[in-house]
Coordinates of C-alpha atoms in Angstrom, one line a residue:
X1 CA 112.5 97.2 69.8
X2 CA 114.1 93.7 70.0
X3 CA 115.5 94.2 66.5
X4 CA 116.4 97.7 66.4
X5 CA 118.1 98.1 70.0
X6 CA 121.3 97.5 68.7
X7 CA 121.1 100.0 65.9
X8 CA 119.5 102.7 68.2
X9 CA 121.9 102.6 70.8
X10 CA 125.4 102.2 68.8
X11 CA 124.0 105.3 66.6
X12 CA 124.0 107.2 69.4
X13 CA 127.1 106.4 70.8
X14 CA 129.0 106.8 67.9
X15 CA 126.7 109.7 67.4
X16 CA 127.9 111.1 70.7
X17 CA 131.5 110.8 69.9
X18 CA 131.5 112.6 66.8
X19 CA 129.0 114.9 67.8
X20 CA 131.6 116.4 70.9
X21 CA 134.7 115.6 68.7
X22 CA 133.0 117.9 65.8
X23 CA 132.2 120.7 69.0
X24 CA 135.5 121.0 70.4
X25 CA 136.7 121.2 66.5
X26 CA 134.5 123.8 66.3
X27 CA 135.7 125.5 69.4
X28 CA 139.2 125.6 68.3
X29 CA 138.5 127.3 65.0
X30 CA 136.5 129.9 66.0
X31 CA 139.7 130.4 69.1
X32 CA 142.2 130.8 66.0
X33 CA 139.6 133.2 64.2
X34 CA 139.3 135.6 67.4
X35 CA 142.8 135.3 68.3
X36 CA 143.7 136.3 64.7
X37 CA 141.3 139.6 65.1
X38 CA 142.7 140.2 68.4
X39 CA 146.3 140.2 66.9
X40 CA 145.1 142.6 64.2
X41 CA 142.4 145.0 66.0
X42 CA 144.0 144.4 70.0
X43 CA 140.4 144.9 71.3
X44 CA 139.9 143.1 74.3
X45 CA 136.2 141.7 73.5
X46 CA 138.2 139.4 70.7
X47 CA 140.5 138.4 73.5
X48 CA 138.1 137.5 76.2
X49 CA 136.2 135.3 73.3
X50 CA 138.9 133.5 72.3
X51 CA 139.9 132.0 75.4
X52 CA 136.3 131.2 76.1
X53 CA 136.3 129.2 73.1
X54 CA 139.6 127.7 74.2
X55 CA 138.4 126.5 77.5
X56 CA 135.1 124.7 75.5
X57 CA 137.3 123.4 72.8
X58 CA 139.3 121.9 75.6
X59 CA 136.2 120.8 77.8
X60 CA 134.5 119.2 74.6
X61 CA 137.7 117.3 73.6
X62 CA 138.1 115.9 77.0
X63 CA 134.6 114.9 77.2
X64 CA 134.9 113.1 73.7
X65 CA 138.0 111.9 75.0
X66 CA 136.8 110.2 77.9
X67 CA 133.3 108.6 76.1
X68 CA 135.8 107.1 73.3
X69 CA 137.3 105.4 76.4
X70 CA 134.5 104.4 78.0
X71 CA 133.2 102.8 74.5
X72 CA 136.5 101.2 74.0
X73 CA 136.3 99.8 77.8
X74 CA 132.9 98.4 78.0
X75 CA 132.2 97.3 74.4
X76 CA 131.5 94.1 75.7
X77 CA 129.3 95.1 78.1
X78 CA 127.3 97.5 76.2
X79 CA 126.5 94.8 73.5
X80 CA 125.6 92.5 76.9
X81 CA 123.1 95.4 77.4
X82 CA 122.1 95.4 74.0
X83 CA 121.3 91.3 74.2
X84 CA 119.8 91.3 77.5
X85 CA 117.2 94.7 76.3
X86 CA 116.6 91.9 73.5
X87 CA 115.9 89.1 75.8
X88 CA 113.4 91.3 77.7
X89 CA 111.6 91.9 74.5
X90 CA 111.7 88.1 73.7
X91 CA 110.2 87.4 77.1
X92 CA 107.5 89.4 76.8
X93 CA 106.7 88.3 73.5
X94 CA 106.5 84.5 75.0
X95 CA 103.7 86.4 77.3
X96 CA 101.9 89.2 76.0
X97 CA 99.4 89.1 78.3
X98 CA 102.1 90.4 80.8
X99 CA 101.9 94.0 79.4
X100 CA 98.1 94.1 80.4
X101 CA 98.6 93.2 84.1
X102 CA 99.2 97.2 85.0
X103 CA 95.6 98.0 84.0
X104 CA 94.9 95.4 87.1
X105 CA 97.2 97.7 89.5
X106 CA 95.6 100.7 87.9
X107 CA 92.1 99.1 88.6
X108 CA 92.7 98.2 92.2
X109 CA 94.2 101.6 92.6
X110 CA 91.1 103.4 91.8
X111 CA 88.7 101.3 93.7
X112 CA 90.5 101.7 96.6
X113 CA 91.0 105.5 95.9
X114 CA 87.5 105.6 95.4
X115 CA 86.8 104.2 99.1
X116 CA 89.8 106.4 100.9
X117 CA 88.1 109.0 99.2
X118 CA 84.7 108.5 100.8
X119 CA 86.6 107.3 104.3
X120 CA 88.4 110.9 104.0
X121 CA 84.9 113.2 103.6
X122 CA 83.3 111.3 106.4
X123 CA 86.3 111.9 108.7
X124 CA 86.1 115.5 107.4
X125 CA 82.6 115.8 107.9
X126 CA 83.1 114.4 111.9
X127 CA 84.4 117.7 112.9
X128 CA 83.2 119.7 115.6
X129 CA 81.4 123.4 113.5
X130 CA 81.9 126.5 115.2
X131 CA 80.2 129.8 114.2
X132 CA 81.2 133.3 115.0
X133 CA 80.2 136.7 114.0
X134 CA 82.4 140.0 113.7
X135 CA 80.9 142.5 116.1
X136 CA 81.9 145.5 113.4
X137 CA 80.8 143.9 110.0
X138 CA 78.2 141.6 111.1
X139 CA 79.2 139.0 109.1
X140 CA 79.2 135.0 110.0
X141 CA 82.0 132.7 109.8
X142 CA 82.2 129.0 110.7
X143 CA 85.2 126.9 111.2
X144 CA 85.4 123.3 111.7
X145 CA 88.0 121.8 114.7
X146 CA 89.1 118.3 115.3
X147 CA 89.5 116.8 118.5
X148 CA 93.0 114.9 118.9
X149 CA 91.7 111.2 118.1
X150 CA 90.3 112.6 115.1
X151 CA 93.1 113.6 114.0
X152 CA 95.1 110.8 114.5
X153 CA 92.5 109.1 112.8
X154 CA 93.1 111.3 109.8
X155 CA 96.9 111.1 109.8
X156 CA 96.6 106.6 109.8
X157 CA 93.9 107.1 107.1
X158 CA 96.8 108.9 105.1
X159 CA 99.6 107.2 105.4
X160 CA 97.5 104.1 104.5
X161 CA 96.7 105.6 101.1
X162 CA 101.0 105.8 101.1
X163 CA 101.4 102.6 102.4
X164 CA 98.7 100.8 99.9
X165 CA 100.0 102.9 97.2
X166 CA 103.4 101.3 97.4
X167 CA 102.4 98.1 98.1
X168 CA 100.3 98.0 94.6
X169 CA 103.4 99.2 92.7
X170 CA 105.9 96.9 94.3
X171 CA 103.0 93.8 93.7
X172 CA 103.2 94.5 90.3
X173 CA 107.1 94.3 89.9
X174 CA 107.4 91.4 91.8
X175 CA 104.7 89.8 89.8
X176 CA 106.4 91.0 86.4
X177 CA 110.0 89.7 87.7
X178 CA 108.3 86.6 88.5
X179 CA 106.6 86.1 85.1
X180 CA 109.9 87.3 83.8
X181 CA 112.6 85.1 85.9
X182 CA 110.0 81.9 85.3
X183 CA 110.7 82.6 81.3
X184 CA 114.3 82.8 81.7
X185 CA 114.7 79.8 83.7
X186 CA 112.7 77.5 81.2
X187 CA 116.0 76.0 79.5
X188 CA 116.6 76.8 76.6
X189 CA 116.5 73.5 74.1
X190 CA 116.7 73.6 70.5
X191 CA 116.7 76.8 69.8
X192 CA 113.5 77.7 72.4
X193 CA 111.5 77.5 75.5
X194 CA 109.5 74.3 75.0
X195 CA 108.7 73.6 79.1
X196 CA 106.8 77.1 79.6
X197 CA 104.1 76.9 81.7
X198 CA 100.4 77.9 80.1
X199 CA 99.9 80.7 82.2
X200 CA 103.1 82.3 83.6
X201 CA 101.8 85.5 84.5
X202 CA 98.6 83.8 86.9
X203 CA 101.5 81.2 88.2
X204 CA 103.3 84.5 89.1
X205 CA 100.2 86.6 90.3
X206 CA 99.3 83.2 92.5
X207 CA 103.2 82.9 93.9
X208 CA 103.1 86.4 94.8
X209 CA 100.4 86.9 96.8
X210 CA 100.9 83.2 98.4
X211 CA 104.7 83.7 99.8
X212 CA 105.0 87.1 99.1
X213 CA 103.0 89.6 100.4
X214 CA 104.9 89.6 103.4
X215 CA 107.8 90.8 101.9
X216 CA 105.9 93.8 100.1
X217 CA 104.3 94.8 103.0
X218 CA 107.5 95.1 104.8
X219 CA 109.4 96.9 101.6
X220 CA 106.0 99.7 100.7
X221 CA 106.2 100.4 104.6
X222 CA 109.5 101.9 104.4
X223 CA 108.8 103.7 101.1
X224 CA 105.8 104.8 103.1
X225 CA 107.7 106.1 106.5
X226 CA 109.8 107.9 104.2
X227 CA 106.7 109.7 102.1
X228 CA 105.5 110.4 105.4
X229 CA 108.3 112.1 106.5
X230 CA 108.3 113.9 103.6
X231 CA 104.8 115.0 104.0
X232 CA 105.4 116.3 108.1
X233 CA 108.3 118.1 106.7
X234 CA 106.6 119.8 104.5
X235 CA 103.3 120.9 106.3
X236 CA 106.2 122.3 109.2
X237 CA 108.0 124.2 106.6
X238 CA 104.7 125.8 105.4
X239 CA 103.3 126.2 108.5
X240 CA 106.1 127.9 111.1
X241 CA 108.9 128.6 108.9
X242 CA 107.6 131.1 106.3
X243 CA 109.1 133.9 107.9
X244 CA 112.1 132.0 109.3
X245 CA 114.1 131.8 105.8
X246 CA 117.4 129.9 107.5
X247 CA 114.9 127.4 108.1
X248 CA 113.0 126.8 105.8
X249 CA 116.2 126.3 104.0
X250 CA 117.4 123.4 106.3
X251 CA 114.2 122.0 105.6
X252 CA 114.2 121.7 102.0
X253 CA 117.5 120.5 102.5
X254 CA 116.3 117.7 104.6
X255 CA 113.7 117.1 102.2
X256 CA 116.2 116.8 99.5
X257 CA 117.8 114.4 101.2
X258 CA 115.1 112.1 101.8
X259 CA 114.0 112.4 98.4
X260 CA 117.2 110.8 97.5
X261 CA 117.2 107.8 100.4
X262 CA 113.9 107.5 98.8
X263 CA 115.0 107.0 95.3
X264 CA 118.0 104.6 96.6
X265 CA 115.3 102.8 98.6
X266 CA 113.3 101.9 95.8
X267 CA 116.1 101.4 93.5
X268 CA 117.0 99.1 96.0
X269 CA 113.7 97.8 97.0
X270 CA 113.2 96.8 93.2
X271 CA 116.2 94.2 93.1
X272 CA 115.3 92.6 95.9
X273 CA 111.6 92.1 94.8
X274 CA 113.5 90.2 91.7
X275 CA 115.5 88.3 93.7
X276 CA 112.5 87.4 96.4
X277 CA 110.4 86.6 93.3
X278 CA 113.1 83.8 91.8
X279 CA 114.7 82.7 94.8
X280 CA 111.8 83.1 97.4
X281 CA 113.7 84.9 100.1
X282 CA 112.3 87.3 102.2
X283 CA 112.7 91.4 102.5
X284 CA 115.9 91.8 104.3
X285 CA 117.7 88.8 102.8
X286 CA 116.8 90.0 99.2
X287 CA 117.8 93.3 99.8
X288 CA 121.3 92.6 101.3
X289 CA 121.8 90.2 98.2
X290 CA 120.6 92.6 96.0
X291 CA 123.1 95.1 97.7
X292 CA 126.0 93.2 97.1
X293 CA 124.9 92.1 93.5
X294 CA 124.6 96.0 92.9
X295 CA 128.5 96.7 94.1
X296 CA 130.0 93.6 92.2
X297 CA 128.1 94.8 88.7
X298 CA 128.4 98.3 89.0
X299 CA 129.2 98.8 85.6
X300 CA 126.9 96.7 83.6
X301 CA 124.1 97.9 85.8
X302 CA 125.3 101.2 84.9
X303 CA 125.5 100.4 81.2
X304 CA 122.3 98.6 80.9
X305 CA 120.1 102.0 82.8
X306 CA 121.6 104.1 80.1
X307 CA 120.6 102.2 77.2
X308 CA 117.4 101.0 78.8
X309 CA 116.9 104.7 80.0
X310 CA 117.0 105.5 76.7
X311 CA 115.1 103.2 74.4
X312 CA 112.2 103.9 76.9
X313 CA 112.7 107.6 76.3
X314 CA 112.0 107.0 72.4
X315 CA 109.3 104.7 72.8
X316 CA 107.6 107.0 74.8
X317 CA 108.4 110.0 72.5
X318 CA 107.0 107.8 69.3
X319 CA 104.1 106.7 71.1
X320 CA 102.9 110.4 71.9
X321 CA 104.2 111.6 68.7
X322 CA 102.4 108.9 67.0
X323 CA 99.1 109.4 68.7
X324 CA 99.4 113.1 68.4
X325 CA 100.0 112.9 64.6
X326 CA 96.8 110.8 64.1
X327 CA 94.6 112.8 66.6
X328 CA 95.7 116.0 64.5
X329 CA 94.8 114.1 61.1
X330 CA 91.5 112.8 62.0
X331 CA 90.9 116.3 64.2
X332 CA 91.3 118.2 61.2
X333 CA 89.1 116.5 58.9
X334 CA 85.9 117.2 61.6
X335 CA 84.4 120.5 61.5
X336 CA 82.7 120.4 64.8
X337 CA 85.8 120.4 66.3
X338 CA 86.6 123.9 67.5
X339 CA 89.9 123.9 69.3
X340 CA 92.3 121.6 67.9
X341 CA 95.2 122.0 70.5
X342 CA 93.0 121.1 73.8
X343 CA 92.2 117.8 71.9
X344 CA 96.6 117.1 70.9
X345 CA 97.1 118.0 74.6
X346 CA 94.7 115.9 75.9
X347 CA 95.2 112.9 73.6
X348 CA 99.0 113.7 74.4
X349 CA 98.5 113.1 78.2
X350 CA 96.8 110.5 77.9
X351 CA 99.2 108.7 75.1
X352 CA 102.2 109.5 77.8
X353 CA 100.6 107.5 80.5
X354 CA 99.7 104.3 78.9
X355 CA 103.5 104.5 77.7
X356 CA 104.5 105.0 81.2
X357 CA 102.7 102.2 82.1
X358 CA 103.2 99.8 79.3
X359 CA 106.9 100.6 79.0
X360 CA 107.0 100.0 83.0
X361 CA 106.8 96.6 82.5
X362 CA 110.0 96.4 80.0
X363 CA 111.7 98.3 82.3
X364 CA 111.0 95.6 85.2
X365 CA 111.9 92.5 82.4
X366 CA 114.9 94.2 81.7
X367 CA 116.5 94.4 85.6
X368 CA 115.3 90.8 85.6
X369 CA 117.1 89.2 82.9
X370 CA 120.0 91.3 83.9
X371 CA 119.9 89.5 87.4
X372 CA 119.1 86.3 85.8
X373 CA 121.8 86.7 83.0
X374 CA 125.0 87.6 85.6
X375 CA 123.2 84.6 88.0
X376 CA 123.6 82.5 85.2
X377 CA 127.1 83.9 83.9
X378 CA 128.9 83.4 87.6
X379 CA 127.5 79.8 87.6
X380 CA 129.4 79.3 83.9
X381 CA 127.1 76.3 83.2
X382 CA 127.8 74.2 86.5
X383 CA 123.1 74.3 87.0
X384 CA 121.5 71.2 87.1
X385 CA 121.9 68.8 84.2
X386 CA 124.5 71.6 82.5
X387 CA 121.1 73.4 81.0
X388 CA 121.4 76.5 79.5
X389 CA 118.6 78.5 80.3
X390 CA 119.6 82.2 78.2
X391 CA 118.8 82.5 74.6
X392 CA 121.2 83.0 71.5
X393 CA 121.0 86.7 72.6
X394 CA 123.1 86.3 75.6
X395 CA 124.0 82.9 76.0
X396 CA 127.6 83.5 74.1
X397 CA 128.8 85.4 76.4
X398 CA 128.7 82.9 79.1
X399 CA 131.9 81.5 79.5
X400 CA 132.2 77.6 80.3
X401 CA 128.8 76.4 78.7
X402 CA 128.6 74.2 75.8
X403 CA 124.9 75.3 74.0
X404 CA 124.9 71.9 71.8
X405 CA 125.6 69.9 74.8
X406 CA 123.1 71.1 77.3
X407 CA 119.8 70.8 74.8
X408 CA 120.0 66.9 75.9
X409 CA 119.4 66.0 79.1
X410 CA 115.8 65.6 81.6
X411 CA 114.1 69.1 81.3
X412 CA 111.9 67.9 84.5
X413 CA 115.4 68.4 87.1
X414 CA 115.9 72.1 85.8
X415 CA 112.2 73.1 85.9
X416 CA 111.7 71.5 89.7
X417 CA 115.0 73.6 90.8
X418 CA 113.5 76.4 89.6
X419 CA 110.1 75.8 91.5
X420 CA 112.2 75.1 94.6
X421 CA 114.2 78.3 94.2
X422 CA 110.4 80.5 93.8
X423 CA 109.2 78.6 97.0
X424 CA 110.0 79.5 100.0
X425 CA 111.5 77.2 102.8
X426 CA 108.3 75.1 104.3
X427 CA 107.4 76.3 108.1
X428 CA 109.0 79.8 107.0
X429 CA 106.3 82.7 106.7
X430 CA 107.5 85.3 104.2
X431 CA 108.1 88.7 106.3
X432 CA 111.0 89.9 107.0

């Protein structure tokens, strides 16, 4: 990935220009060939295609139009994309034990699923039974009621599988960003990152659940309250609105819309995990900064989804293809196998999670070193001892920084700042 980004992602985008250019060509010419039948035959089907073909040949050439500009206009910051996907890949090589550490959310995960599962059948199985028999069938039915303090029980035992649910996913991507922003601000002398420590990713794991948890606790809550509200919503809609159908369609609108504050939320939420992991601040602090850091970089943030967006999407569709391809060659050669496509499916599934959760952790590096890399850029070189701290990916296009100059200097003043920064204030408790 680290050398191939830049080919991927320029091939497509050149690929995309040419691609709509060579449409709305296509457009036109068939609008001159049905125009020309219309003149000749006057039959209105030839007529009514023409212009169809007019109005895509116009809408394709606009479109090419306008991604030609966009190219144009943020060239630089596409190829800042480009570096800083590059970087991401760099720091993770420095670490490759960091790609492992989802299997430890994954594990927690299912011993605590494991437990709410066997909390959930006792609190099922507390229910009062009642039995009844119909007088014209003679047949015996039982139902089970709960009394009200049951079922509050039941509804805190469920929103603490939300709440613990979020608060293992948001661990692990303030544990990553930690790992992550600890590598990018090791300066960078001589051409590398001599002063890394042994073991970033158990420095990270240890900072995180030391000064952090707070702040996680506080930022899964809200996911939570939202996925509850979700959940309430729905259980009304299916319960009294089935036959109300104005209703039920105010409902899903409201559940649309809290799907998308959700999606904001965590959007959000991610940021300010980054900057609570490198700066040590707490929830709402983070979160305002990593409000404001979102408006003043709109457009590389923009740029830099896309192309991450989509070098995830290939990795993930050559890691299934991949595994596919070599279940299918070693299936075939077995004759006890009966049914071949079960066995792809399966081995499919199975090859699109791990890449979901292995390409997870790129995806958090990535929105770190973008954080760390415009940090860096807005300082133009005025840290501590003038170090430069991103690599030859990124570091030319910081303005005000002199690369030669800053690999002399005391390594020890950068590397204390930067344990300062992760550490929060002493006396302060990290909760928002």
């Amino acid at each position: 990935l680290k050398y191939c980004a830049g080919c991927f992602v320029w091939t497509v985008i050149i690929g995309s220009v040419i691609i709509t250019a060579c449409c709305s060509l296509a457009a036109y010419f068939a609008y001159v060939s049905y125009k020309d039948d219309y003149d000749k035959y006057n039959l209105d089907t030839d007529e009514a295609l023409a212009y169809t073909f007019l109005v895509f040949c116009v809408i394709f050439g606009l479109f090419a139009f306008i991604l030609l500009c966009m190219v144009i206009c943020l060239c630089k910051k596409i190829r800042i994309a480009i570096g800083i996907v590059k970087e991401a890949c760099e720091a993770v090589t420095s670490m490759p034990l960091i790609v492992l550490y989802p299997l430890c959310q994954y594990a927690a995960f299912l011993i605590f699923l494991a437990v709410w599962i066997v909390v959930a059948g006792y609190l099922a199985s507390t229910g009062t039974v009642s039995q009844s028999v119909d007088s014209n069938t003679n047949a015996t039915t039982y139902s089970v009621s709960y009394d009200t303090e049951l079922v509050r029980a039941m509804c805190y035992h469920l929103f603490g599988l939300l709440w613990t649910t979020a608060f293992l996913r948001h661990f692990t991507i303030c544990v990553i960003a930690g790992a992550v922003g600890g590598w990018y601000w090791t300066p960078y002398i001589d051409g590398d990152k001599k002063d890394l420590p042994l073991a970033p990713v158990v420095g990270s794991v240890w900072r995180t659940f030391r000064y952090h948890q707070g702040t996680i606790a506080f930022g899964s809550f809200i996911i939570a309250v939202i996925e509850a509200i979700q959940l309430v919503i729905e259980y009304i809609k299916r319960k009294y609105l089935d036959e109300n159908a104005c209703l039920k369609c105010i409902a899903s609108y409201i559940q649309c819309c809290l799907e998308c504050f959700k999606r904001i939320m965590e959007f959000l939420s991610r940021h300010a995990y980054i900057i609570t992991a490198c700066k040590g601040k707490n929830f709402c602090t983070a979160a305002w900064e990593a409000f404001n850091f979102i408006l003043d970089n709109l457009t590389q943030i923009a740029a830099v989804n896309w192309i991450s967006m989509y070098l995830m999407f290939l990795g993930k569709v050559f890691i299934v293809l991949g595994t596919v391809v070599i279940c299918y060659i070693c299936a075939v050669t077995d004759d006890d196998i009966s049914s071949v496509i079960v066995l792809l499916v399966v081995c499919g599934v199975i090859a699109y999670s791990v890449a979901c959760m292995f390409l997870s952790v790129f995806e958090t590096g990535i929105d770190t070193i973008l954080m760390c890399f415009m940090w860096e850029a807005s300082a133009k070189g005025s840290f501590i001892g003038g170090y430069v701290y991103a690599t030859d990916h990124l570091n030319c296009f910081i303005e005000g920084i002199n690369v030669d100059a800053a690999t002399d200097g005391d390594q020890r003043a950068a590397k204390e700042a930067f344990k300062e920064q992760q550490t929060p204030d002493s006396g302060r408790k990290d909760e928002s």
